[in-house]
Short mmCIF file of C-alpha atoms in Angstrom, two decimals:
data_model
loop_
_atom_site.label_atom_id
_atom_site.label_comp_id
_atom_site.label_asym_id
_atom_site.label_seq_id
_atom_site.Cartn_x
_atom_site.Cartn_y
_atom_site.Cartn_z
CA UNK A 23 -23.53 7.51 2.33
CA UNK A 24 -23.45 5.09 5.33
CA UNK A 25 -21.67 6.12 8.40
CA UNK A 26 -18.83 3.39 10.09
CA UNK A 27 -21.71 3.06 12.68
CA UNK A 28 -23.84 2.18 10.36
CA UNK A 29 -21.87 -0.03 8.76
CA UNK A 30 -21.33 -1.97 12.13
CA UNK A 31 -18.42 -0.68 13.69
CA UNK A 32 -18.19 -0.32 17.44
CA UNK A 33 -18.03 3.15 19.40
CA UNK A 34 -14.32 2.95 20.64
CA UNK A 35 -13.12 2.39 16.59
CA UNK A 36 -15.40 5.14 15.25
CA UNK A 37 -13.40 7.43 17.61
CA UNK A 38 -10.25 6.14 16.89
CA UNK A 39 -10.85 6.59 13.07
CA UNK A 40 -12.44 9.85 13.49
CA UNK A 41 -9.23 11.16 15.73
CA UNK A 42 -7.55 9.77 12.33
CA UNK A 43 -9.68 12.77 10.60
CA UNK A 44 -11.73 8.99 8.73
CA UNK A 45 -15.37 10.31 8.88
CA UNK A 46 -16.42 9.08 5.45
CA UNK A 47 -16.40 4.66 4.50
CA UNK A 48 -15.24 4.96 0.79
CA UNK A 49 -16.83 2.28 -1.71
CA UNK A 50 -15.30 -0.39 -1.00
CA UNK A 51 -15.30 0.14 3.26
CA UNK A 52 -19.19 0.13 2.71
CA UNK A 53 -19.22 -2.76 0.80
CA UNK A 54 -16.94 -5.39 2.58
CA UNK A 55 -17.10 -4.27 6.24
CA UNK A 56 -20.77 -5.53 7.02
CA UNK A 57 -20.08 -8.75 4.98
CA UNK A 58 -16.33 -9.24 6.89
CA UNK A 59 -18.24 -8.18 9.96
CA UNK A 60 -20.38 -11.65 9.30
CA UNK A 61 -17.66 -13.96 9.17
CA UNK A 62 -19.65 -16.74 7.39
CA UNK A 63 -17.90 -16.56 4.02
CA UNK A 64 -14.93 -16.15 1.80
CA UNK A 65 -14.30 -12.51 0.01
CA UNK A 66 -12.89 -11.42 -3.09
CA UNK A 67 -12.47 -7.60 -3.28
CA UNK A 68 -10.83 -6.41 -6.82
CA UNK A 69 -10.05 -2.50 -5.58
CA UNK A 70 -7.49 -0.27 -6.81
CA UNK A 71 -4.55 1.06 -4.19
CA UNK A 72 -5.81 4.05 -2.03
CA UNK A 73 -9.19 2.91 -1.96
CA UNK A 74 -9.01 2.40 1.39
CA UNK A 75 -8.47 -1.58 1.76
CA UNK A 76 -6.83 -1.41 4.59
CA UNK A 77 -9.86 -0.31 6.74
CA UNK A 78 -12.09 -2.18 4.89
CA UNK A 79 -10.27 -6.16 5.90
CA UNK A 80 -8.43 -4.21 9.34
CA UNK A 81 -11.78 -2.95 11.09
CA UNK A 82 -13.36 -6.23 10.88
CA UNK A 83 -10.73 -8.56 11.98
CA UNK A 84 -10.21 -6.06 15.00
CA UNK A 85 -13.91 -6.81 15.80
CA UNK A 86 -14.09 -10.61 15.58
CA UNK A 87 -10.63 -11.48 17.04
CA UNK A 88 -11.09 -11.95 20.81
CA UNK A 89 -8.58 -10.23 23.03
CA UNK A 90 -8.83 -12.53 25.86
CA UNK A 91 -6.96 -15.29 24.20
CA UNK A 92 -3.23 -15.08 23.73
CA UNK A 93 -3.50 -16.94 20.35
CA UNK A 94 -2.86 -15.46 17.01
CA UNK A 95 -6.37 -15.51 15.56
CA UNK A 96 -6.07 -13.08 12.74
CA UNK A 97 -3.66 -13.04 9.69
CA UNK A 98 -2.39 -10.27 7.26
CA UNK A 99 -0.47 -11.34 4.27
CA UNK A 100 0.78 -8.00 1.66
CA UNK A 101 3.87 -7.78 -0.68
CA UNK A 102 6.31 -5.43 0.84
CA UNK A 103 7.83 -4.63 4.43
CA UNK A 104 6.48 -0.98 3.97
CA UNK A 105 3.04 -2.27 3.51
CA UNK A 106 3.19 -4.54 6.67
CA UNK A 107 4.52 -1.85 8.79
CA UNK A 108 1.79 0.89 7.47
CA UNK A 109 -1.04 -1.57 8.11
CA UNK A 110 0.43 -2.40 11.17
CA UNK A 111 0.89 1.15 12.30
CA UNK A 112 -2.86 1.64 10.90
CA UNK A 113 -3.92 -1.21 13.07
CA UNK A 114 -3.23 0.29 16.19
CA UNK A 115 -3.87 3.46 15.79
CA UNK A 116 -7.95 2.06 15.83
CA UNK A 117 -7.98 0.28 18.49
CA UNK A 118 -6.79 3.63 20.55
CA UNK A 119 -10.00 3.73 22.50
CA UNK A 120 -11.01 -0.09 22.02
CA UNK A 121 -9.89 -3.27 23.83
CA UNK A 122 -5.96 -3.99 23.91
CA UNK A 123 -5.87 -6.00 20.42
CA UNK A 124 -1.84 -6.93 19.87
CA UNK A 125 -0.77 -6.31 16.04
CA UNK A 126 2.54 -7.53 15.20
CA UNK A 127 4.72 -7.04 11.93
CA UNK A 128 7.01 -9.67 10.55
CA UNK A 129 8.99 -8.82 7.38
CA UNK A 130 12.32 -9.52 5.70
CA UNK A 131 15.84 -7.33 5.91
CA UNK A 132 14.55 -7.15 9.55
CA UNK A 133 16.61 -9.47 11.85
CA UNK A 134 14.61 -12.66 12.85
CA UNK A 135 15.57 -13.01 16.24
CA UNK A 136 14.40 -9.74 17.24
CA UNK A 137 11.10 -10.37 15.51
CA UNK A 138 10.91 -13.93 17.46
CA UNK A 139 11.89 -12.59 20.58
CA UNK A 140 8.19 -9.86 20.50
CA UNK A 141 6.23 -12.53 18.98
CA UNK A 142 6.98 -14.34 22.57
CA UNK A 143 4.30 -12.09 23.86
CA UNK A 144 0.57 -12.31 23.12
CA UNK A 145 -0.51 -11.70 19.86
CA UNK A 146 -4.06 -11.64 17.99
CA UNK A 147 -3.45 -10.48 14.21
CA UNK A 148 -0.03 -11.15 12.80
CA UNK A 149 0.90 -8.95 9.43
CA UNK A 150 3.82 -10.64 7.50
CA UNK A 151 5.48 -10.55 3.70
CA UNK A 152 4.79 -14.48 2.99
CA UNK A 153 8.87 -15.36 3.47
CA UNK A 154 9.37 -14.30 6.43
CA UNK A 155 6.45 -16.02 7.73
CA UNK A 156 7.46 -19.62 6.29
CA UNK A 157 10.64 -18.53 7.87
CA UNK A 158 9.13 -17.94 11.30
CA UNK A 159 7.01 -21.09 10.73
CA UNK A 160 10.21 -23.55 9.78
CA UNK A 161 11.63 -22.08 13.39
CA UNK A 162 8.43 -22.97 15.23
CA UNK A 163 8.02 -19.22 16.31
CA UNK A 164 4.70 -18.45 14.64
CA UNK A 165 1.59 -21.42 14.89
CA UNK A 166 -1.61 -21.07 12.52
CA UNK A 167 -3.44 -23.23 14.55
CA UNK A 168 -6.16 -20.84 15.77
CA UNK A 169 -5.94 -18.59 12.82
CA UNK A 170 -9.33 -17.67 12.07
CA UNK A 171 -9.31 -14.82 9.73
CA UNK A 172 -6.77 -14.37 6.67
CA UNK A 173 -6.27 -11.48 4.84
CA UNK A 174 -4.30 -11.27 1.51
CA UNK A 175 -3.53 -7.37 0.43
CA UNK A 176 -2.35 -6.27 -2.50
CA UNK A 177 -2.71 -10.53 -3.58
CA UNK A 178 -1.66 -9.62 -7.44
CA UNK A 179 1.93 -7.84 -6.34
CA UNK A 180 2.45 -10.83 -4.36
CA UNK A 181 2.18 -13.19 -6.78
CA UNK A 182 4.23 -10.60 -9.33
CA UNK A 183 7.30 -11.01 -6.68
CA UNK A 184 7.18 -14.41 -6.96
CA UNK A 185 5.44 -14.69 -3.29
CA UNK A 186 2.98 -18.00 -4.92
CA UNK A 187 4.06 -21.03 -3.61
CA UNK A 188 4.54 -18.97 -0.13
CA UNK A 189 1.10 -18.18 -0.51
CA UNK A 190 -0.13 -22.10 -0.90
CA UNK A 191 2.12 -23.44 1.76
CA UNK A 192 0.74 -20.74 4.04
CA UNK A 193 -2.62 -21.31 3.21
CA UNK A 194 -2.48 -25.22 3.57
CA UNK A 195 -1.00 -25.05 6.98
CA UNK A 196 -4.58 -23.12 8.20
CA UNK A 197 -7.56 -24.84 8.90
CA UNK A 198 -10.33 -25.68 6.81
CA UNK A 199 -12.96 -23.76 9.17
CA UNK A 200 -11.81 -19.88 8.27
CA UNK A 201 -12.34 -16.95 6.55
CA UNK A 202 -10.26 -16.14 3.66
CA UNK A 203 -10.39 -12.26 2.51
CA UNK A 204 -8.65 -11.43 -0.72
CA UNK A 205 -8.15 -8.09 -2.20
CA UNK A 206 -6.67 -7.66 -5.30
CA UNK A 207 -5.93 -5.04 -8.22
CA UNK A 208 -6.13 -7.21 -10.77
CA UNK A 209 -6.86 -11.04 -11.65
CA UNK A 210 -4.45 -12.57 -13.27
CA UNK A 211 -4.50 -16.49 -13.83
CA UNK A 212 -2.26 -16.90 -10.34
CA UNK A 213 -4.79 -15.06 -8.43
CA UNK A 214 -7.48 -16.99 -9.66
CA UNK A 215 -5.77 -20.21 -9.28
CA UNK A 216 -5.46 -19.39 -5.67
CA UNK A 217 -9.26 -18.71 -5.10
CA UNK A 218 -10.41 -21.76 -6.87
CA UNK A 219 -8.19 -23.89 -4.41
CA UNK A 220 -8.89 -22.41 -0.96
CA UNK A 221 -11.77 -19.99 -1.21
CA UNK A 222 -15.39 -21.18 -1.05
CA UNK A 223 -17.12 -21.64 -4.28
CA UNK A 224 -19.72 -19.36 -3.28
CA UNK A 225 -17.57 -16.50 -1.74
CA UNK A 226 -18.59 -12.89 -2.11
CA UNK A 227 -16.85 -10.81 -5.07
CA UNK A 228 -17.00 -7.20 -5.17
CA UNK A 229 -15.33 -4.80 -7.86
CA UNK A 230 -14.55 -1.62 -7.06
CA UNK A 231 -14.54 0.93 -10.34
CA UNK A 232 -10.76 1.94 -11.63
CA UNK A 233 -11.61 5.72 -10.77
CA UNK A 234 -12.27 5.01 -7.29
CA UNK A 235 -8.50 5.37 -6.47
CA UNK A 236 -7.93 8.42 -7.89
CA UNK A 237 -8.18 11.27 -5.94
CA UNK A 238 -10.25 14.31 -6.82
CA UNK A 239 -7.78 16.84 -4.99
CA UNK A 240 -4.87 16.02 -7.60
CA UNK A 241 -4.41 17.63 -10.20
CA UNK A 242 -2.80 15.65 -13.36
CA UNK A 243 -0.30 16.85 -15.87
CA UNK A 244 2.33 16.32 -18.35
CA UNK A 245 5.10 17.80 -19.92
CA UNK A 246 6.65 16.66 -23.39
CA UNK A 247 10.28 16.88 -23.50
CA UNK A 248 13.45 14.69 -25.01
CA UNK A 249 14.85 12.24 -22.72
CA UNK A 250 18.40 14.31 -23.45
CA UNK A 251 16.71 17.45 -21.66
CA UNK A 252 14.57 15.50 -19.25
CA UNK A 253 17.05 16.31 -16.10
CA UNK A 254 16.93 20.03 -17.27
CA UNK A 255 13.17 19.67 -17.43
CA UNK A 256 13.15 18.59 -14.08
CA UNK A 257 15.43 21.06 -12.77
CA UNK A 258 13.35 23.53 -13.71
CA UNK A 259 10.35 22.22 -12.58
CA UNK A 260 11.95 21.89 -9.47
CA UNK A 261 13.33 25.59 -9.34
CA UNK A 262 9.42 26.84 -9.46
CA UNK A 263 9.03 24.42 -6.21
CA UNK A 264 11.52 25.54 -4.36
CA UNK A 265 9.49 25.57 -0.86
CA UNK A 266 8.05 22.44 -1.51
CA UNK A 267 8.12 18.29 -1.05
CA UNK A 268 7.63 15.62 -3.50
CA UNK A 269 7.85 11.91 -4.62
CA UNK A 270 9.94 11.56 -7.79
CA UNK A 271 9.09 8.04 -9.27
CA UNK A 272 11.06 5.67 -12.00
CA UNK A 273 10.30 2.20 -13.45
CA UNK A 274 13.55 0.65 -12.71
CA UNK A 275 16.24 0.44 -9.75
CA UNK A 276 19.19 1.59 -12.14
CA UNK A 277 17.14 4.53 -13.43
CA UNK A 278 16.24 5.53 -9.96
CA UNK A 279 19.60 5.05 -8.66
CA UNK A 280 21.58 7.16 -11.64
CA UNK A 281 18.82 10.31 -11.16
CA UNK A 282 19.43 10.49 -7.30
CA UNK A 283 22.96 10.88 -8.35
CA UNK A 284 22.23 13.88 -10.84
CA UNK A 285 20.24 15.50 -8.45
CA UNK A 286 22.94 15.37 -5.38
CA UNK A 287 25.33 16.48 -8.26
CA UNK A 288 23.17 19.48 -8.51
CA UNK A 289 23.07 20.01 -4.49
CA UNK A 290 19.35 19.18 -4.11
CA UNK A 291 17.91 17.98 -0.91
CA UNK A 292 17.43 14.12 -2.05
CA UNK A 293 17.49 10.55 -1.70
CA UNK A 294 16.46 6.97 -3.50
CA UNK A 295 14.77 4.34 -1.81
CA UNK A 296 14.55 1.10 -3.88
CA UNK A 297 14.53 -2.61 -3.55
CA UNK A 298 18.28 -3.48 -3.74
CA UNK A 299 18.77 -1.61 -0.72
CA UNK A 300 19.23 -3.46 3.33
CA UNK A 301 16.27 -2.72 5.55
CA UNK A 302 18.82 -0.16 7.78
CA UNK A 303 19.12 1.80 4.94
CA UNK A 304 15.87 1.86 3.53
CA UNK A 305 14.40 3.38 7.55
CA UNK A 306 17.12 5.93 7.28
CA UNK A 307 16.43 7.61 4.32
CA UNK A 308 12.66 7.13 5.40
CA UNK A 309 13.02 8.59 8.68
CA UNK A 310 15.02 11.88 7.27
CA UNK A 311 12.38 12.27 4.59
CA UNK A 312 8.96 11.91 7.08
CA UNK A 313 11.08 14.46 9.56
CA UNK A 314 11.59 16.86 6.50
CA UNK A 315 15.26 16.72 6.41
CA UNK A 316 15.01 16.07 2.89
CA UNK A 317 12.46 17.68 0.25
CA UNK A 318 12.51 14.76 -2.14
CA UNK A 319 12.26 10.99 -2.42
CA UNK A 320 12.77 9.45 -5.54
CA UNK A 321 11.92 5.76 -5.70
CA UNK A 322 10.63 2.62 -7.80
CA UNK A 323 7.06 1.11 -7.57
CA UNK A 324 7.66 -1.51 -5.67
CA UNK A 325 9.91 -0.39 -2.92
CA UNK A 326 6.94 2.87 -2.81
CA UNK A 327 4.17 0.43 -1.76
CA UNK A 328 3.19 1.25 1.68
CA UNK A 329 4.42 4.63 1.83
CA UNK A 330 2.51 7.57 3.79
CA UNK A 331 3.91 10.69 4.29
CA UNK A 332 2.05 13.85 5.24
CA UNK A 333 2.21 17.23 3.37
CA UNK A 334 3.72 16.46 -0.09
CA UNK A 335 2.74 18.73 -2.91
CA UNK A 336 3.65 16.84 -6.04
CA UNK A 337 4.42 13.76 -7.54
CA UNK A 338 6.67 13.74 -10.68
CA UNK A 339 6.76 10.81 -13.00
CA UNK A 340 10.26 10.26 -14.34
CA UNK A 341 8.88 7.53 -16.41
CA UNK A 342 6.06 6.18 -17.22
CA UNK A 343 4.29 3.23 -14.57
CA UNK A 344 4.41 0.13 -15.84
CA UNK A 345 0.49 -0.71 -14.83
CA UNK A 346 -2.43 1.73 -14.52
CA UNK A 347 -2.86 0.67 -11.37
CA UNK A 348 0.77 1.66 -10.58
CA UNK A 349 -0.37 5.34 -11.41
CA UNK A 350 -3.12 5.25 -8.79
CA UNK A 351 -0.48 4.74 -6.21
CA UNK A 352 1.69 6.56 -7.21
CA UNK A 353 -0.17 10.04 -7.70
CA UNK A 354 -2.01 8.84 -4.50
CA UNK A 355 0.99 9.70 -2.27
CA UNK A 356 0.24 13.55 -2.87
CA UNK A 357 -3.63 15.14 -1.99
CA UNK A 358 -3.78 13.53 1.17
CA UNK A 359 -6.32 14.11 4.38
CA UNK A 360 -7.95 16.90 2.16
CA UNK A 361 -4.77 18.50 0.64
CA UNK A 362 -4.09 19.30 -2.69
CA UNK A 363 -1.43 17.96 -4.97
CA UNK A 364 -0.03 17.83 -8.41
CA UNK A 365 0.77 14.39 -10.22
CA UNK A 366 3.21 15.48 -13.29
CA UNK A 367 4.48 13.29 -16.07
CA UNK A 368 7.53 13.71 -18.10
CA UNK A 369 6.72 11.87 -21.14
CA UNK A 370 8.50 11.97 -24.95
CA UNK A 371 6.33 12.80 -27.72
CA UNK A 372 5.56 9.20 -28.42
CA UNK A 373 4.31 8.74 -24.91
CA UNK A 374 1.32 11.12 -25.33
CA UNK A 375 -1.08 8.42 -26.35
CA UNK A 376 -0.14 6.25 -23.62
CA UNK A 377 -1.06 8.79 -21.25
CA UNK A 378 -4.27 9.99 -22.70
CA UNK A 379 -5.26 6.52 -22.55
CA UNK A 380 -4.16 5.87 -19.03
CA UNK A 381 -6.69 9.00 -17.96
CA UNK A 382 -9.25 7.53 -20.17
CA UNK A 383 -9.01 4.08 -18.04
CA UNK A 384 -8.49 5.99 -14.81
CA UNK A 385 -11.32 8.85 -15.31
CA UNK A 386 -9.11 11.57 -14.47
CA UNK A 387 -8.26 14.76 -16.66
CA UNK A 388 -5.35 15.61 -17.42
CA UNK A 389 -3.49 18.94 -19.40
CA UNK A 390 0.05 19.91 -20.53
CA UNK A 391 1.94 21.52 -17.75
CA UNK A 392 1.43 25.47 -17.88
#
């Protein structure tokens, strides 16, 4: 096991990550932060969510961008708001004891001319969702010019929100002479599409193994139960947790929406966040469930991505993910920093297969609920 000075990272990072309680690169930190660290070639990094991307693309870029120039030299493109503002967040945090390096995030549901307004001021690494940056670009408040260093995250949701022709205008607008990271769960034609055009022929392509993402603290379980009984399930679940906080996850916006209202029915301490929903609301209900005001969050894939809360005990799948990959995050947002958590699926009797074989592709074990 390599240590982040090993790997090439300076002092004043190593103590920021370490204050961060990050003492350990995971696989795929080890593997792309000496070749990032380079800056000679193009990178494809297939990895799972939670297996610590963000480190792996963020502590590089915060080495080679130089914060003597005012110029945005470094460029983060990822799926979601939530996303940019966790990387963002992550960002920072870093470069605590390092060089003033300026991270900003630009997203949509955020007004514009507040986001213009701060980008006034120097800048070296920009994160954006791909709209709001062609947005920002059409208005002349954002130049690539000196961009140096792009990073796509999460480059297969993108594409799956319909971010792809974002993505090519973006990428045509930087110059020829840069370094193009792209990490990705999964390759669908799009993705590959996009690395044939603008990556290097000979770029570097590292795959990180499916059970990488899931964390060894968790423990995984279902329950088998009618969908006619599966609030009453849940209820009682929930009774056995009183004193505790959780993630409750669906596959769709109505599904999420018409649970949060049978669980306020029943007085619980709850609240949906999903992708319908205006950026003002979506911080609110955020902000009262980091502070604790309420014990659970139910919400849909998508509007989840990016999400970090501290000290959550359980996750509880309504229904089913939609993608392996999707269960990764999902369970990921309990067992944090060392903690231990509980991923629980409600599933129907014809489910059970589907779940045996998404812990055979996922190399995790998992029981019926005692």
């Amino acid at each position: 096991m390599s240590t982040f000075s090993e790997l090439g990272i300076k002092e004043g990072f190593v103590k920021g990550l370490n204050e961060l309680n990050i003492f350990n690169p995971t696989e795929i930190q080890q593997k792309a932060i000496p070749e990032l660290l380079k800056a000679d070639n193009d990178f494809v990094g297939q990895a799972q969510t939670g297996t610590g991307k963000t480190a792996a693309f963020g502590l590089p870029m915060l080495h080679l961008v130089n914060p003597k120039r005012r110029e945005v030299q470094g460029l983060i493109l990822a799926p979601t708001r939530e996303l940019c503002q966790q990387i963002a967040k992550q960002l920072f945090k870093f470069t605590k004891y390092s060089d003033k390096i300026f991270v900003e995030a630009v997203y949509g549901g955020a007004p514009i001319a507040d986001q213009i307004k701060r980008l006034e001021r120097p800048t070296h690494i920009i994160v954006a969702t791909p709209g709001r940056l062609i947005d920002l670009m059409s208005k002349g408040a954002i130049s690539l010019t000196d961009v140096q260093y792009v990073a796509l995250d999460e480059a297969d949701e993108m594409l799956s929100m319909g971010f792809k022709d974002d993505i090519v205008k973006i990428l045509d607008e930087i110059r020829a002479s840069r370094n193009i990271w792209l990490f990705s769960a999964t390759m669908p034609e799009g993705i590959k599409q996009i690395i044939k055009k603008f990556l290097r022929p000979d770029a570097l392509r590292i795959q990180i193994s499916r059970n990488a993402g899931v964390n060894e603290n968790i423990t995984h379980e279902f329950l088998i139960c009618n969908s006619k009984d599966k609030v009453q399930e849940l209820m009682h679940f929930l009774s056995y947790h009183k004193d505790e906080r959780g993630m409750i996850f669906c596959q769709t916006k109505r599904a999420a929406q018409t649970l949060n209202k049978q669980l306020q029915a029943r007085n619980l301490s709850v609240d949906v966040i999903e992708g319908d929903m205006g950026q003002r609301d979506r911080d609110k209900v955020m902000r009262m469930f980091k502070s604790e005001k309420l014990d659970l969050l139910i919400a849909t894939d998508i509007a989840a991505r990016g999400i970090d809360v501290k000290g959550l005990n359980f996750v509880l799948h309504y229904q089913l993910p939609q993608q392996a990959e999707y269960y990764t995050h999902r369970s990921g947002r309990t067992g944090r920093a060392g903690e231990k958590g509980a991923s629980v699926l409600f599933i129907s009797e014809k489910e059970r297969e589907k779940v045996f074989e998404l812990a055979k592709t996922l190399k995790f074990k998992v029981k019926p609920l005692n």
